[in-house]
Amino acid sequence: MPAPSGFVFSQRADDTVVISHHGRVVTKLRGQRAAQSLEEVDADPQLVMARWTGNYKHGNEHLARSHPRNRGR
C-alpha cells in the first residue's frame, strides 16, 4: 500500500486544526480532538492526517475487483 500524500494541516488562532487534501478542506478539528491530532502529527504527518480524515485505504479494496457485481457485463 503506498503511503498517503497530499495532506496539509494548519492551526488557526482559535486553535482549530484544518486538514486539507490537494487544496480542498477535508475536515476541521476543534477542542480536544485538535490537540490530540497535533500531538500525533510528529510521528508520520501524512498517515496521521489520512487517519484523522478517514481518507485512507482499509485493505479490502482489492477484493472488490473480483466481486461478481463488479465484473464486466
Coordinates of N, CA and C in Angstrom, one line a residue:
M1 N 0.9 -1.2 0.0 CA 0.0 0.0 0.0 C 0.9 1.2 0.0
P2 N 0.7 2.1 -1.0 CA 1.5 3.3 -1.0 C 1.2 4.3 0.2
A3 N 2.1 5.0 0.6 CA 1.9 6.0 1.7 C 1.0 7.1 1.2
P4 N 0.1 7.6 2.1 CA -0.8 8.7 1.7 C 0.1 10.0 1.5
S5 N -0.4 10.8 0.6 CA 0.3 12.1 0.3 C -0.7 13.1 0.0
G6 N -0.2 14.4 0.0 CA -1.1 15.5 -0.4 C -1.9 16.2 0.7
F7 N -1.6 15.7 2.0 CA -2.3 16.3 3.1 C -1.5 17.5 3.7
V8 N -2.2 18.5 4.1 CA -1.6 19.7 4.7 C -2.5 20.1 5.8
F9 N -1.9 20.5 6.9 CA -2.7 21.0 8.1 C -2.3 22.4 8.4
S10 N -3.2 23.1 9.0 CA -2.9 24.4 9.5 C -3.7 24.6 10.8
Q11 N -3.0 25.3 11.7 CA -3.6 25.7 13.0 C -4.1 27.1 13.0
R12 N -5.3 27.4 13.3 CA -5.8 28.7 13.3 C -5.7 29.4 14.7
A13 N -5.9 30.6 14.8 CA -5.8 31.4 16.0 C -6.7 30.9 17.1
D14 N -7.9 30.3 16.7 CA -8.9 29.8 17.7 C -8.6 28.4 18.0
D15 N -7.4 27.9 17.7 CA -6.9 26.5 18.0 C -7.7 25.4 17.2
T16 N -8.3 25.8 16.1 CA -8.9 24.9 15.2 C -7.8 24.4 14.3
V17 N -7.8 23.1 14.0 CA -6.9 22.5 13.1 C -7.7 22.2 11.8
V18 N -7.2 22.7 10.7 CA -7.9 22.4 9.4 C -7.0 21.5 8.6
I19 N -7.5 20.4 8.1 CA -6.7 19.4 7.3 C -7.3 19.5 5.9
S20 N -6.4 19.7 4.9 CA -6.7 19.8 3.5 C -6.0 18.7 2.8
H21 N -6.6 18.3 1.7 CA -6.0 17.3 0.8 C -6.1 17.8 -0.6
H22 N -4.9 18.0 -1.2 CA -4.8 18.6 -2.5 C -5.6 19.9 -2.7
G23 N -5.5 20.8 -1.7 CA -6.1 22.1 -1.7 C -7.5 22.2 -1.3
R24 N -8.2 21.1 -1.0 CA -9.6 21.1 -0.6 C -9.6 20.8 0.9
V25 N -10.4 21.5 1.7 CA -10.6 21.3 3.1 C -11.3 20.0 3.3
V26 N -10.7 19.1 4.0 CA -11.3 17.8 4.3 C -12.1 17.8 5.6
T27 N -11.4 18.3 6.6 CA -12.0 18.3 8.0 C -11.5 19.5 8.8
K28 N -12.2 19.8 9.8 CA -11.8 20.8 10.8 C -12.0 20.2 12.2
L29 N -10.9 20.2 12.9 CA -10.9 19.6 14.3 C -10.8 20.7 15.3
R30 N -11.6 20.6 16.3 CA -11.7 21.6 17.4 C -11.5 20.9 18.8
G31 N -11.1 21.7 19.7 CA -11.0 21.3 21.1 C -10.0 20.1 21.3
Q32 N -10.4 19.1 22.1 CA -9.6 18.0 22.5 C -9.1 17.2 21.2
R33 N -9.9 17.1 20.2 CA -9.5 16.3 19.0 C -8.4 17.1 18.3
A34 N -8.5 18.4 18.3 CA -7.4 19.2 17.6 C -6.1 19.0 18.3
A35 N -6.2 19.1 19.6 CA -4.9 19.0 20.4 C -4.3 17.6 20.3
Q36 N -5.2 16.6 20.3 CA -4.7 15.2 20.1 C -4.1 15.0 18.8
S37 N -4.7 15.6 17.7 CA -4.1 15.4 16.4 C -2.8 16.1 16.2
L38 N -2.6 17.2 16.9 CA -1.3 18.0 16.8 C -0.2 17.2 17.5
E39 N -0.6 16.5 18.6 CA 0.4 15.6 19.3 C 0.9 14.5 18.4
E40 N 0.0 13.9 17.7 CA 0.3 12.7 16.9 C 1.0 13.0 15.5
V41 N 0.8 14.2 15.1 CA 1.3 14.6 13.7 C 2.8 14.5 13.6
D42 N 3.5 14.5 14.7 CA 5.0 14.4 14.7 C 5.5 13.1 14.2
A43 N 4.8 12.0 14.4 CA 5.2 10.7 14.1 C 5.3 10.5 12.5
D44 N 4.2 10.5 11.8 CA 4.2 10.4 10.4 C 3.0 11.3 9.9
P45 N 3.3 12.5 9.6 CA 2.2 13.5 9.3 C 1.2 13.1 8.3
Q46 N 1.6 12.5 7.1 CA 0.7 12.1 6.1 C -0.2 11.0 6.6
L47 N 0.3 10.0 7.2 CA -0.5 8.9 7.7 C -1.5 9.3 8.8
V48 N -1.0 10.2 9.7 CA -1.8 10.6 10.8 C -3.0 11.5 10.2
M49 N -2.7 12.4 9.3 CA -3.8 13.2 8.7 C -4.8 12.4 7.9
A50 N -4.3 11.3 7.2 CA -5.2 10.5 6.5 C -6.1 9.7 7.5
R51 N -5.5 9.3 8.6 CA -6.3 8.6 9.6 C -7.4 9.5 10.2
W52 N -7.0 10.7 10.5 CA -7.9 11.6 11.2 C -9.1 12.0 10.2
T53 N -8.8 12.0 8.9 CA -9.8 12.4 8.0 C -10.7 11.2 7.5
G54 N -10.1 10.0 7.8 CA -10.8 8.8 7.3 C -10.5 8.5 5.9
N55 N -9.6 9.2 5.3 CA -9.3 9.1 3.9 C -8.0 8.2 3.7
Y56 N -8.2 7.0 4.0 CA -7.1 6.0 3.8 C -7.7 4.7 3.4
K57 N -6.8 3.8 2.9 CA -7.3 2.5 2.4 C -7.4 1.6 3.6
H58 N -8.4 0.8 3.6 CA -8.7 -0.2 4.7 C -8.2 -1.6 4.4
G59 N -7.7 -1.8 3.2 CA -7.1 -3.1 2.9 C -8.0 -4.0 2.1
N60 N -9.3 -3.6 1.9 CA -10.2 -4.5 1.3 C -10.5 -4.1 -0.1
E61 N -9.9 -3.0 -0.7 CA -10.2 -2.5 -2.0 C -9.9 -3.5 -3.1
H62 N -8.9 -4.3 -2.9 CA -8.5 -5.3 -4.0 C -9.5 -6.4 -4.1
L63 N -10.3 -6.7 -3.0 CA -11.3 -7.7 -3.1 C -12.5 -7.3 -3.9
A64 N -12.8 -6.0 -4.0 CA -14.0 -5.5 -4.7 C -13.8 -5.8 -6.2
R65 N -12.6 -5.8 -6.7 CA -12.4 -6.0 -8.1 C -12.9 -7.4 -8.6
S66 N -12.8 -8.4 -7.7 CA -13.2 -9.8 -8.1 C -14.7 -10.1 -7.7
H67 N -15.4 -9.2 -7.1 CA -16.8 -9.4 -6.7 C -17.6 -9.5 -8.0
P68 N -18.6 -10.5 -8.0 CA -19.4 -10.7 -9.2 C -20.1 -9.4 -9.7
R69 N -20.5 -8.6 -8.8 CA -21.2 -7.3 -9.2 C -20.3 -6.4 -10.0
N70 N -19.0 -6.5 -9.8 CA -18.0 -5.6 -10.4 C -17.3 -6.2 -11.6
R71 N -17.6 -7.4 -12.0 CA -17.1 -8.0 -13.2 C -17.7 -7.4 -14.4
G72 N -17.0 -7.5 -15.5 CA -17.5 -7.0 -16.8 C -18.9 -7.6 -17.1
R73 N -19.7 -6.8 -17.7 CA -21.1 -7.3 -18.1 C -21.2 -7.6 -19.5

